[in-house]
mmCIF file of C-alpha atoms and ligand atoms in Angstrom:
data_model
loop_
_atom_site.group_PDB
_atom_site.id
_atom_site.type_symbol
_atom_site.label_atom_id
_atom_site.label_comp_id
_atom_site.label_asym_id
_atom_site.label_seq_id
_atom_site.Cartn_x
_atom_site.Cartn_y
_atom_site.Cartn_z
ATOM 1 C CA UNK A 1 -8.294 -121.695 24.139
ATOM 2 C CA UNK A 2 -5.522 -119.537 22.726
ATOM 3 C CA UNK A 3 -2.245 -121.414 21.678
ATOM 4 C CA UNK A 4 -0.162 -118.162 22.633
ATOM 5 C CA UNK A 5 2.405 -118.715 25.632
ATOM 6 C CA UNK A 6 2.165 -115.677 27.343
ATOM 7 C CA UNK A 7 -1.421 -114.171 27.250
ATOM 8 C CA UNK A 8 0.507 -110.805 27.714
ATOM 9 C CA UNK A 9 -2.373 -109.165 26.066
ATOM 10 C CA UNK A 10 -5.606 -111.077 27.426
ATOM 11 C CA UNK A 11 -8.586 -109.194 27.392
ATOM 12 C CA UNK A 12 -7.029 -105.996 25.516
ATOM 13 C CA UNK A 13 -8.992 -105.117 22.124
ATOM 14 C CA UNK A 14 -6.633 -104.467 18.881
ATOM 15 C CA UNK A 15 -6.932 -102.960 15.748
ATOM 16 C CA UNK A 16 -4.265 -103.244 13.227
ATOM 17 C CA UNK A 17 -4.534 -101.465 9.443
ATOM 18 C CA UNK A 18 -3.617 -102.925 6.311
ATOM 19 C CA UNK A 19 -3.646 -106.511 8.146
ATOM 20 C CA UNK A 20 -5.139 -108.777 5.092
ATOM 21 C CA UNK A 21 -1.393 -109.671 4.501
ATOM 22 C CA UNK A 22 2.142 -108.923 4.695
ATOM 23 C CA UNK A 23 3.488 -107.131 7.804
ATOM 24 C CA UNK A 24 0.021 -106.100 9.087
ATOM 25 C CA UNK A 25 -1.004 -109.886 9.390
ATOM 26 C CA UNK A 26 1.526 -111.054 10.862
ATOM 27 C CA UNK A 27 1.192 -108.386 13.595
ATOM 28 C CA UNK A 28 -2.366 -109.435 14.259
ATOM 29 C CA UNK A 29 -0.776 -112.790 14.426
ATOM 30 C CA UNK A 30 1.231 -112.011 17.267
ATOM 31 C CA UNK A 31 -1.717 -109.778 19.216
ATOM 32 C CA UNK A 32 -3.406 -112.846 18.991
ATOM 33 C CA UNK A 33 -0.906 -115.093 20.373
ATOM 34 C CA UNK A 34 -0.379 -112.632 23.451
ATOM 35 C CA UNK A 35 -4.418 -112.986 24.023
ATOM 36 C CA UNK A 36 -5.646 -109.832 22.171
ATOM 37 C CA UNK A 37 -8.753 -109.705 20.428
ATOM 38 C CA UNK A 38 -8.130 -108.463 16.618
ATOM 39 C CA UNK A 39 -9.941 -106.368 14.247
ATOM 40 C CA UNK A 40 -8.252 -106.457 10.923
ATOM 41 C CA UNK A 41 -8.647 -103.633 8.987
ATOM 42 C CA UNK A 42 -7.715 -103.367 5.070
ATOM 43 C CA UNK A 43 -9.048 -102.477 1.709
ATOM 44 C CA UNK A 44 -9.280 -105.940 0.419
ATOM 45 C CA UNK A 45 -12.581 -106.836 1.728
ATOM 46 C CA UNK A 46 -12.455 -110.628 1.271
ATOM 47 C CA UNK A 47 -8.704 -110.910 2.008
ATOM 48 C CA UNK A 48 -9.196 -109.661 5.434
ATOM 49 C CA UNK A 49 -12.615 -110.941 6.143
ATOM 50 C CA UNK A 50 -10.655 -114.783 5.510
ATOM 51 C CA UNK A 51 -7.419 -113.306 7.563
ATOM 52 C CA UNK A 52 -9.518 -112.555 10.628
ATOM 53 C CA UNK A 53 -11.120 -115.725 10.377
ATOM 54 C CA UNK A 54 -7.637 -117.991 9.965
ATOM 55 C CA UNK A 55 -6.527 -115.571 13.142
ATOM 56 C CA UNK A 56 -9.628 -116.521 15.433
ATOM 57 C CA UNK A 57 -9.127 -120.383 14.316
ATOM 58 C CA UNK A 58 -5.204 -120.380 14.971
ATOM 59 C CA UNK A 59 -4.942 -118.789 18.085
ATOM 60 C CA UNK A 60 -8.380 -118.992 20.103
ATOM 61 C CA UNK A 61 -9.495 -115.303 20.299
ATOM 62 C CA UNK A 62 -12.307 -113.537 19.065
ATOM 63 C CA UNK A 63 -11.815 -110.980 15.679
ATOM 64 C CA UNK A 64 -13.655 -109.313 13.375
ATOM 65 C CA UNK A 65 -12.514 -108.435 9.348
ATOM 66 C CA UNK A 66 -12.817 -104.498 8.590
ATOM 67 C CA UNK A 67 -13.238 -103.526 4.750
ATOM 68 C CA UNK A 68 -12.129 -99.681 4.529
ATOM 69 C CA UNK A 69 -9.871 -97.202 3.005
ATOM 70 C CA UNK A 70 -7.707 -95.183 5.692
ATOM 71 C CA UNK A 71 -7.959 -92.410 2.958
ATOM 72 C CA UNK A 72 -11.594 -92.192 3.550
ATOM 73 C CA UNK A 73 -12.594 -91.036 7.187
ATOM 74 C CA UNK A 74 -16.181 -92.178 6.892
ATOM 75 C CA UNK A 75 -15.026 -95.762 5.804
ATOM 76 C CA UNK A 76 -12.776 -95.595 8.958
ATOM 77 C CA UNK A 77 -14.918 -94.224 11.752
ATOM 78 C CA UNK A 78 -17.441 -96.419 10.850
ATOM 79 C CA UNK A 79 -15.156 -99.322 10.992
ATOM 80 C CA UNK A 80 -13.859 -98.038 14.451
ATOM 81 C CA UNK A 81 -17.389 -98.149 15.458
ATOM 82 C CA UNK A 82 -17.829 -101.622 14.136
ATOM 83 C CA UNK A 83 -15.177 -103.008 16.474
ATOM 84 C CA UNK A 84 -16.454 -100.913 19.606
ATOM 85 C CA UNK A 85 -19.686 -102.454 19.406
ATOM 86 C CA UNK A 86 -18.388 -105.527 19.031
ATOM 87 C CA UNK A 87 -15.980 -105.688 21.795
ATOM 88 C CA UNK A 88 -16.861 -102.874 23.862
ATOM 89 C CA UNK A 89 -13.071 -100.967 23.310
ATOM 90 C CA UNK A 90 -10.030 -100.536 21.475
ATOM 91 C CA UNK A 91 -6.697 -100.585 23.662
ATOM 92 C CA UNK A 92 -4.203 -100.588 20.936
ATOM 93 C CA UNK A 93 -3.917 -99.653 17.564
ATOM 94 C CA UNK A 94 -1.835 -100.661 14.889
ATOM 95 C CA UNK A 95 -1.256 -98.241 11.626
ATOM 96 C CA UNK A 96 0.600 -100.229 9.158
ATOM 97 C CA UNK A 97 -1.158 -99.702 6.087
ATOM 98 C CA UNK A 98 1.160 -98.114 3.700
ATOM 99 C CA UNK A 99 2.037 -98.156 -0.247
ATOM 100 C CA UNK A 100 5.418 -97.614 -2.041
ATOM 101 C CA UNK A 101 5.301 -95.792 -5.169
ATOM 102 C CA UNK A 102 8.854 -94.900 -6.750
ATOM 103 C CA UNK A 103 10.565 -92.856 -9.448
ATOM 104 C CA UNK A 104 12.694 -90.657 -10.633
ATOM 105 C CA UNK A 105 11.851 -86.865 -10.081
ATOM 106 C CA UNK A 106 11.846 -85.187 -13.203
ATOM 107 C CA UNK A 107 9.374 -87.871 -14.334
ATOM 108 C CA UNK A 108 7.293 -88.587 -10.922
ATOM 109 C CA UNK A 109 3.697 -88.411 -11.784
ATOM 110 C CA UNK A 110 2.342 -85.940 -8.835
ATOM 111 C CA UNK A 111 -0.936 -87.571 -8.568
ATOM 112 C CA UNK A 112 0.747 -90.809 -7.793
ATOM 113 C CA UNK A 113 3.271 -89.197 -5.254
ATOM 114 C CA UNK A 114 0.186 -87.035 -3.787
ATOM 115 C CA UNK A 115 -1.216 -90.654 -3.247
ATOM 116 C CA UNK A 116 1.615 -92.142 -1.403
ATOM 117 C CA UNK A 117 1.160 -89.112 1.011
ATOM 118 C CA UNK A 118 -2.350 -89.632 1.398
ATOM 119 C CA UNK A 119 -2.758 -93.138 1.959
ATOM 120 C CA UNK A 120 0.792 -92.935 4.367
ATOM 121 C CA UNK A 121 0.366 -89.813 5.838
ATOM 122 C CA UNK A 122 -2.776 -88.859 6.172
ATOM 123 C CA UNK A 123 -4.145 -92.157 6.450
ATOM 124 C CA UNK A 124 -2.430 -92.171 9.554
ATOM 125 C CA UNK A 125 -3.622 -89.307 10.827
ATOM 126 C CA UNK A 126 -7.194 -90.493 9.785
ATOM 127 C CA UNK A 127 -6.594 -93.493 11.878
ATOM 128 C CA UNK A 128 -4.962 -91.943 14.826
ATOM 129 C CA UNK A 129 -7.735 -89.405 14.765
ATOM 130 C CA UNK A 130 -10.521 -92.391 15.601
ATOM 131 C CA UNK A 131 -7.946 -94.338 17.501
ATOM 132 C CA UNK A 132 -7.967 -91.082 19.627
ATOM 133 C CA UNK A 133 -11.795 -90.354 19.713
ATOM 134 C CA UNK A 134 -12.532 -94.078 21.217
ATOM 135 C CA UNK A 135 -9.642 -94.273 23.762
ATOM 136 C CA UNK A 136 -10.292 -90.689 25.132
ATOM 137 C CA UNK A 137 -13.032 -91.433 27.071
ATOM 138 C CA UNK A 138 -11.416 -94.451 28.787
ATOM 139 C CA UNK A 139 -7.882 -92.609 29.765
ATOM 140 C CA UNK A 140 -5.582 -95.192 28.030
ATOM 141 C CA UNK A 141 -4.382 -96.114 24.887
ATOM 142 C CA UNK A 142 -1.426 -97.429 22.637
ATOM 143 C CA UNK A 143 -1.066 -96.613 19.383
ATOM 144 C CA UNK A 144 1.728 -97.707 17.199
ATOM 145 C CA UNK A 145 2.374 -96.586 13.373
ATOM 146 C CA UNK A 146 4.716 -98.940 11.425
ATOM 147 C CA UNK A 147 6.966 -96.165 10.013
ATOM 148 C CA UNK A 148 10.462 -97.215 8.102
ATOM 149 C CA UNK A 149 13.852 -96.708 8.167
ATOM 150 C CA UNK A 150 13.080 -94.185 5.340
ATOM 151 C CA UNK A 151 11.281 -92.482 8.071
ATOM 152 C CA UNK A 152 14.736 -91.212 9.416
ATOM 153 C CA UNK A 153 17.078 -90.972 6.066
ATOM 154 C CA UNK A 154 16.323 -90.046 2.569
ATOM 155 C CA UNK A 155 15.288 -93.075 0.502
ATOM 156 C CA UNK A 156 17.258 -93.118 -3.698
ATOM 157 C CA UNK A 157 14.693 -92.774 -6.294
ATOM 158 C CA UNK A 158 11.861 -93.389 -3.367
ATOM 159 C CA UNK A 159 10.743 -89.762 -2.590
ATOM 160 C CA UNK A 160 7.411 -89.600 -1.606
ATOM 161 C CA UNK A 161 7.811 -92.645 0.130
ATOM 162 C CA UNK A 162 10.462 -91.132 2.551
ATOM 163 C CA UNK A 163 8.298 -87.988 2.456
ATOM 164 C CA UNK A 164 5.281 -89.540 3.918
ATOM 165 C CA UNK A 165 7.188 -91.829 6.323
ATOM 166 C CA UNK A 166 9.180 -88.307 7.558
ATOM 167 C CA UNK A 167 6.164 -86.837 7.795
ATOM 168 C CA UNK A 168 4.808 -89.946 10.354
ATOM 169 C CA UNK A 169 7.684 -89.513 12.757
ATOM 170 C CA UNK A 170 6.820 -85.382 13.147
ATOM 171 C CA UNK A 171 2.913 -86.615 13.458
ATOM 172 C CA UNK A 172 3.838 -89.756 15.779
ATOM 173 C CA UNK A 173 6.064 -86.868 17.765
ATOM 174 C CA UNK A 174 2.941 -84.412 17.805
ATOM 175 C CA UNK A 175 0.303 -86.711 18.885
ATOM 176 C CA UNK A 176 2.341 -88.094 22.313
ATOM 177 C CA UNK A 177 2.210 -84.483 22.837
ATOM 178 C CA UNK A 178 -1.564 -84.136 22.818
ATOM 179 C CA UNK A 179 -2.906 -87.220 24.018
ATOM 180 C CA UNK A 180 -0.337 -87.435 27.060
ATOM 181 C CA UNK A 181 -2.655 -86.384 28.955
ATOM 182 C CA UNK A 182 -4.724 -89.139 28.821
ATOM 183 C CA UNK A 183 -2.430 -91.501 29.095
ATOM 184 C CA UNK A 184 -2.493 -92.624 25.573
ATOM 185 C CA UNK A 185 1.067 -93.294 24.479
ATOM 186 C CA UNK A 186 1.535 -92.503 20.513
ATOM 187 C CA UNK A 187 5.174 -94.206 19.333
ATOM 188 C CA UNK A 188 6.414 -95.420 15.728
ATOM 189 C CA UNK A 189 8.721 -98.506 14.783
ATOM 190 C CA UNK A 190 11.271 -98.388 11.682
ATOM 191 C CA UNK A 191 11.785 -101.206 10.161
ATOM 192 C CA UNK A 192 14.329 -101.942 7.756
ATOM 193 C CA UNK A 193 13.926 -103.947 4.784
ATOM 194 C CA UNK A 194 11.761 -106.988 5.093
ATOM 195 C CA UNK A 195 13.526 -109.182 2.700
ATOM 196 C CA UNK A 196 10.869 -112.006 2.345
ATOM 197 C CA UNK A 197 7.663 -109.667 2.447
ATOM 198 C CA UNK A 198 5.677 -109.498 -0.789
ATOM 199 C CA UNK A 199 6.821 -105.774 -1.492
ATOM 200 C CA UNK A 200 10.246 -107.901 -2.131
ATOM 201 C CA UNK A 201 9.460 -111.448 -3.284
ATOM 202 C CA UNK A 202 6.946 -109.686 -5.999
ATOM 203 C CA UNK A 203 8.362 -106.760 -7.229
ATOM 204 C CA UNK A 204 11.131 -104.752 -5.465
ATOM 205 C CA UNK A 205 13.875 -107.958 -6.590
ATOM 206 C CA UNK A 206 12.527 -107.888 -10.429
ATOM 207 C CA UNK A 207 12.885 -104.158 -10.877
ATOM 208 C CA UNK A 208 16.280 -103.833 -9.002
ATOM 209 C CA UNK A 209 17.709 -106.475 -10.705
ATOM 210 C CA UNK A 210 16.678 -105.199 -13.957
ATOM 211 C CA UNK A 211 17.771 -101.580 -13.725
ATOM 212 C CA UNK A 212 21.425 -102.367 -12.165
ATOM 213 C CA UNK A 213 21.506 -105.701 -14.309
ATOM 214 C CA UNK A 214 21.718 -108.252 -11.425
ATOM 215 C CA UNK A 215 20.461 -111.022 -10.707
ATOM 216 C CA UNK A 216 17.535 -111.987 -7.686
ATOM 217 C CA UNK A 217 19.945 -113.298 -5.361
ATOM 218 C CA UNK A 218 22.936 -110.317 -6.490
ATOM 219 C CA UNK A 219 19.978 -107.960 -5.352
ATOM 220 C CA UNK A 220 19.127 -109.464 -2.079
ATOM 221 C CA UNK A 221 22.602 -109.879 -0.930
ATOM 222 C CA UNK A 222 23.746 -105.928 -1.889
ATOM 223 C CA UNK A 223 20.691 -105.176 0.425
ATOM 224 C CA UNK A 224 21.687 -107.915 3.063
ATOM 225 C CA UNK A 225 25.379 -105.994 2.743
ATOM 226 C CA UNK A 226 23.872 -102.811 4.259
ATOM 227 C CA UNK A 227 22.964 -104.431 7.451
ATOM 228 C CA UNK A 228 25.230 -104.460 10.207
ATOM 229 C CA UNK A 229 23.922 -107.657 11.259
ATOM 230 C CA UNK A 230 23.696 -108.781 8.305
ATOM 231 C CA UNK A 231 20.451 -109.882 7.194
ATOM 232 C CA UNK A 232 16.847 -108.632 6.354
ATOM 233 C CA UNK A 233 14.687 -107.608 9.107
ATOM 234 C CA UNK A 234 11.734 -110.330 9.580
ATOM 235 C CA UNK A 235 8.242 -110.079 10.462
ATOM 236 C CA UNK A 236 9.164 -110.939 13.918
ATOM 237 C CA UNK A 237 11.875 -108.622 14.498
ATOM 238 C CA UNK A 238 8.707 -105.952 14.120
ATOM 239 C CA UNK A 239 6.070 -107.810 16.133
ATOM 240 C CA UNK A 240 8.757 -108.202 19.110
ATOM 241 C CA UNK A 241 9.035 -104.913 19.174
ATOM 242 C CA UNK A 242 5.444 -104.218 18.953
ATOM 243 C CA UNK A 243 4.731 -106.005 21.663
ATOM 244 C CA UNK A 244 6.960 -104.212 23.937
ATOM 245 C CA UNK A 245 5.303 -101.247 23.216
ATOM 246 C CA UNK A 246 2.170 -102.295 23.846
ATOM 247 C CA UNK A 247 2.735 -103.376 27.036
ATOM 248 C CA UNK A 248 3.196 -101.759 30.391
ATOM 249 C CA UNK A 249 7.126 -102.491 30.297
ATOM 250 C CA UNK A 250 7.034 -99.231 27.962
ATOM 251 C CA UNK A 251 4.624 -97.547 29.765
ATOM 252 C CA UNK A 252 7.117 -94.502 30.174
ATOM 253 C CA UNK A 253 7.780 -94.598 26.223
ATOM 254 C CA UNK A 254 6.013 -92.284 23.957
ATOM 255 C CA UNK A 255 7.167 -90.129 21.173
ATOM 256 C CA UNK A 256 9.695 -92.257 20.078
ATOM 257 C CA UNK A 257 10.387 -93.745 16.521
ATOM 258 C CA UNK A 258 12.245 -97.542 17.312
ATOM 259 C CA UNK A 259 14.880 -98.242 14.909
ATOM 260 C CA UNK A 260 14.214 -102.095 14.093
ATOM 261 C CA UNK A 261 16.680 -102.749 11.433
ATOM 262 C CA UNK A 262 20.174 -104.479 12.740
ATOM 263 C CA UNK A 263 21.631 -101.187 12.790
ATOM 264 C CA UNK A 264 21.624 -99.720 9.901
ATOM 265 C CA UNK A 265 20.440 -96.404 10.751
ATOM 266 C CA UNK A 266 21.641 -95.183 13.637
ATOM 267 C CA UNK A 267 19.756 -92.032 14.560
HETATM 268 N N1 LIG B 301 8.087 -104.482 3.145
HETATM 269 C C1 LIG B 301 9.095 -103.774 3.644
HETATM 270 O O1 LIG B 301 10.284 -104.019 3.320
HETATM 271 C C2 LIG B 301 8.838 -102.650 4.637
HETATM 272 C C3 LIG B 301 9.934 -102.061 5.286
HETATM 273 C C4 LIG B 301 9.702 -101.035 6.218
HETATM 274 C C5 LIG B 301 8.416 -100.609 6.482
HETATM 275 N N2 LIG B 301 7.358 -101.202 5.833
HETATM 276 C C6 LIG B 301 6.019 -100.708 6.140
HETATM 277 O O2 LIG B 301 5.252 -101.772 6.662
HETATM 278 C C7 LIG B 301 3.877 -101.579 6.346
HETATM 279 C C8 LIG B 301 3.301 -102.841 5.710
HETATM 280 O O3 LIG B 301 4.069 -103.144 4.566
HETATM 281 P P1 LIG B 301 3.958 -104.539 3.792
HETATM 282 O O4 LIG B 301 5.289 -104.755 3.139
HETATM 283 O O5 LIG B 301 3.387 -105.568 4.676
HETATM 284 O O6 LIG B 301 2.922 -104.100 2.635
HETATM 285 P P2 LIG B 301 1.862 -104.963 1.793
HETATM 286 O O7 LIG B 301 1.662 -104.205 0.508
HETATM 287 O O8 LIG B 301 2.256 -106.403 1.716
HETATM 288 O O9 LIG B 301 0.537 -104.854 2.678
HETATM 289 C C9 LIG B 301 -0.093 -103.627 2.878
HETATM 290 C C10 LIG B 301 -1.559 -103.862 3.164
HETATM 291 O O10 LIG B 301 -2.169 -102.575 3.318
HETATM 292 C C11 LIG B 301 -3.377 -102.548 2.604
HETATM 293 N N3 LIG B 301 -3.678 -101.175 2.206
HETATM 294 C C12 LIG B 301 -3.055 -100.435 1.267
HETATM 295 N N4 LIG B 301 -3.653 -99.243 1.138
HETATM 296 C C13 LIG B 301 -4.682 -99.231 2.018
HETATM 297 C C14 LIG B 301 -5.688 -98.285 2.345
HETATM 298 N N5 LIG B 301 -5.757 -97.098 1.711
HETATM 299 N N6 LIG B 301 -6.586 -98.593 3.303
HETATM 300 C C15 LIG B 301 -6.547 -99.789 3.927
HETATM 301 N N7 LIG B 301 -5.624 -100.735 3.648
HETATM 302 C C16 LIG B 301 -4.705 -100.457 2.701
HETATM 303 C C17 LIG B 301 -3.160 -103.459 1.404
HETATM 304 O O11 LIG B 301 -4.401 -103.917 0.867
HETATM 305 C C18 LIG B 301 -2.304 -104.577 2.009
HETATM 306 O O12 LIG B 301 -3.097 -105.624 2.505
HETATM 307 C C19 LIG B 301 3.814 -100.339 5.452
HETATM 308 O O13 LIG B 301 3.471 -99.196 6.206
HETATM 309 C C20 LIG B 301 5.229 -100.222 4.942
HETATM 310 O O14 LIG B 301 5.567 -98.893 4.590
HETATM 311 C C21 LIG B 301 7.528 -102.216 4.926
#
């Protein structure tokens, strides 16, 4: 039996990418709270293979671990298959997995920005591209790209980052155009800066702090300062929002990139 309250999402099929931890995981977390069944996606094969397994136990629904690369379309189609066999559809989709590479422009290594495109970027559009092909045929769908604030204003030092998430919005815009008509809604949420993820605890606070000469807790507060409602935006704050989407409360929603990120970008 699942443990979730309000079975919101009983008998609907997820897929979420990049869902061995961080953000993506705690997304599947909350599909599988409303009812959903999970596949978990990611490129850590025995990361996500133990995540889907700690989802099924906590909340009582069936899921099923995914080892690919959103860069590679084979690796992803197959893995699209993979969960249609196994539970017959995929309602709503998930595209989280995304990297962060930074640096300053004069010395930005353009393989490594070229990367941050591709696994951002087109990695989406790999994933939206199967999402599509399997939800066609049925004449429903919701899929949901975990963009960023940086999605919506330029990001310091952080350019192919804000490049790829720019780019998401105008492909997030593009494909509610074309799959309107079969009443798959395509929408994008922007988070802003999710002060206790890993990106942060493990590396984001180290680096900051070195290059202004800060401390940890300077850092996190001069990035808690930018919020009007002042503090970091938490896993939560994300899957709430994701679960409105999903559901039929937004079923006149689509196109639309949700700021979710107490205000501080207000466009
Ligand atoms: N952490 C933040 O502050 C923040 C803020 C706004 C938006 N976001 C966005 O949220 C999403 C998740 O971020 P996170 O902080 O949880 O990141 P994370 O690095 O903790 O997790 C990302 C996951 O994606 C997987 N992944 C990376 N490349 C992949 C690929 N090519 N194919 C399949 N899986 C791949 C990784 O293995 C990892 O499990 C990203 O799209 C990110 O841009 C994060």
């Amino acid at each position: 039996m699942s443990s979730g309250a309000s079975e919101q999402l009983a008998n609907k099929v997820a897929l979420v990418t990049g869902s061995a931890q961080g953000l993506g995981r705690a997304l599947s977390d909350r599909l599988a709270q409303a009812g959903a069944q999970v596949a978990l996606l990611d490129l850590k094969e025995q990361e996500v293979t133990a995540a889907a397994a700690e989802v099924a136990e906590q909340y009582g629904v069936d899921t099923l671990g995914l080892a690919a690369d959103v860069t590679d379309e084979e690796s992803v189609a197959r893995a699209f298959d993979a969960a249609v066999e196994r539970f017959g559809r995929v309602d709503i989709v998930v595209s989280n997995a995304g990297i962060l590479i930074s640096g300053d422009i004069t010395e930005f290594d353009v393989a490594k920005w070229a990367k941050v495109v591709e696994v951002n970027l087109v990695g989406y559009m790999i994933v939206a591209k199967h999402a599509a092909r399997v939800m066609i045929p049925r004449g429903s769908g919701v899929i949901i790209q975990i963009n960023s604030k940086s999605g919506k204003t330029g990001s310091y030092k952080n350019s192919a980052y804000a490049a790829s998430k720019f780019g998401g919005i105008g492909l997030t815009q593009s494909l509610a155009l074309e799959l309107a008509e079969y009443n798959i809604r395509v929408n994008a949420i922007c988070p802003g800066n999710l002060l206790d993820s890993p990106l942060w605890v493990d590396s984001l606070y180290k680096q900051y702090a070195e290059r202004w000469g800060k401390t940890v807790d300077q850092v996190r507060q001069m990035y808690i300062d930018k919020v009007p409602l002042k503090r970091g935006c938490a896993y939560d704050d994300v899957a709430d929002a994701m679960l409105f989407l999903c559901c039929d409360g937004a079923s006149y929603i689509t196109g639309q990139a949700l700021n979710v990120d107490g205000g501080q970008t207000m466009h």
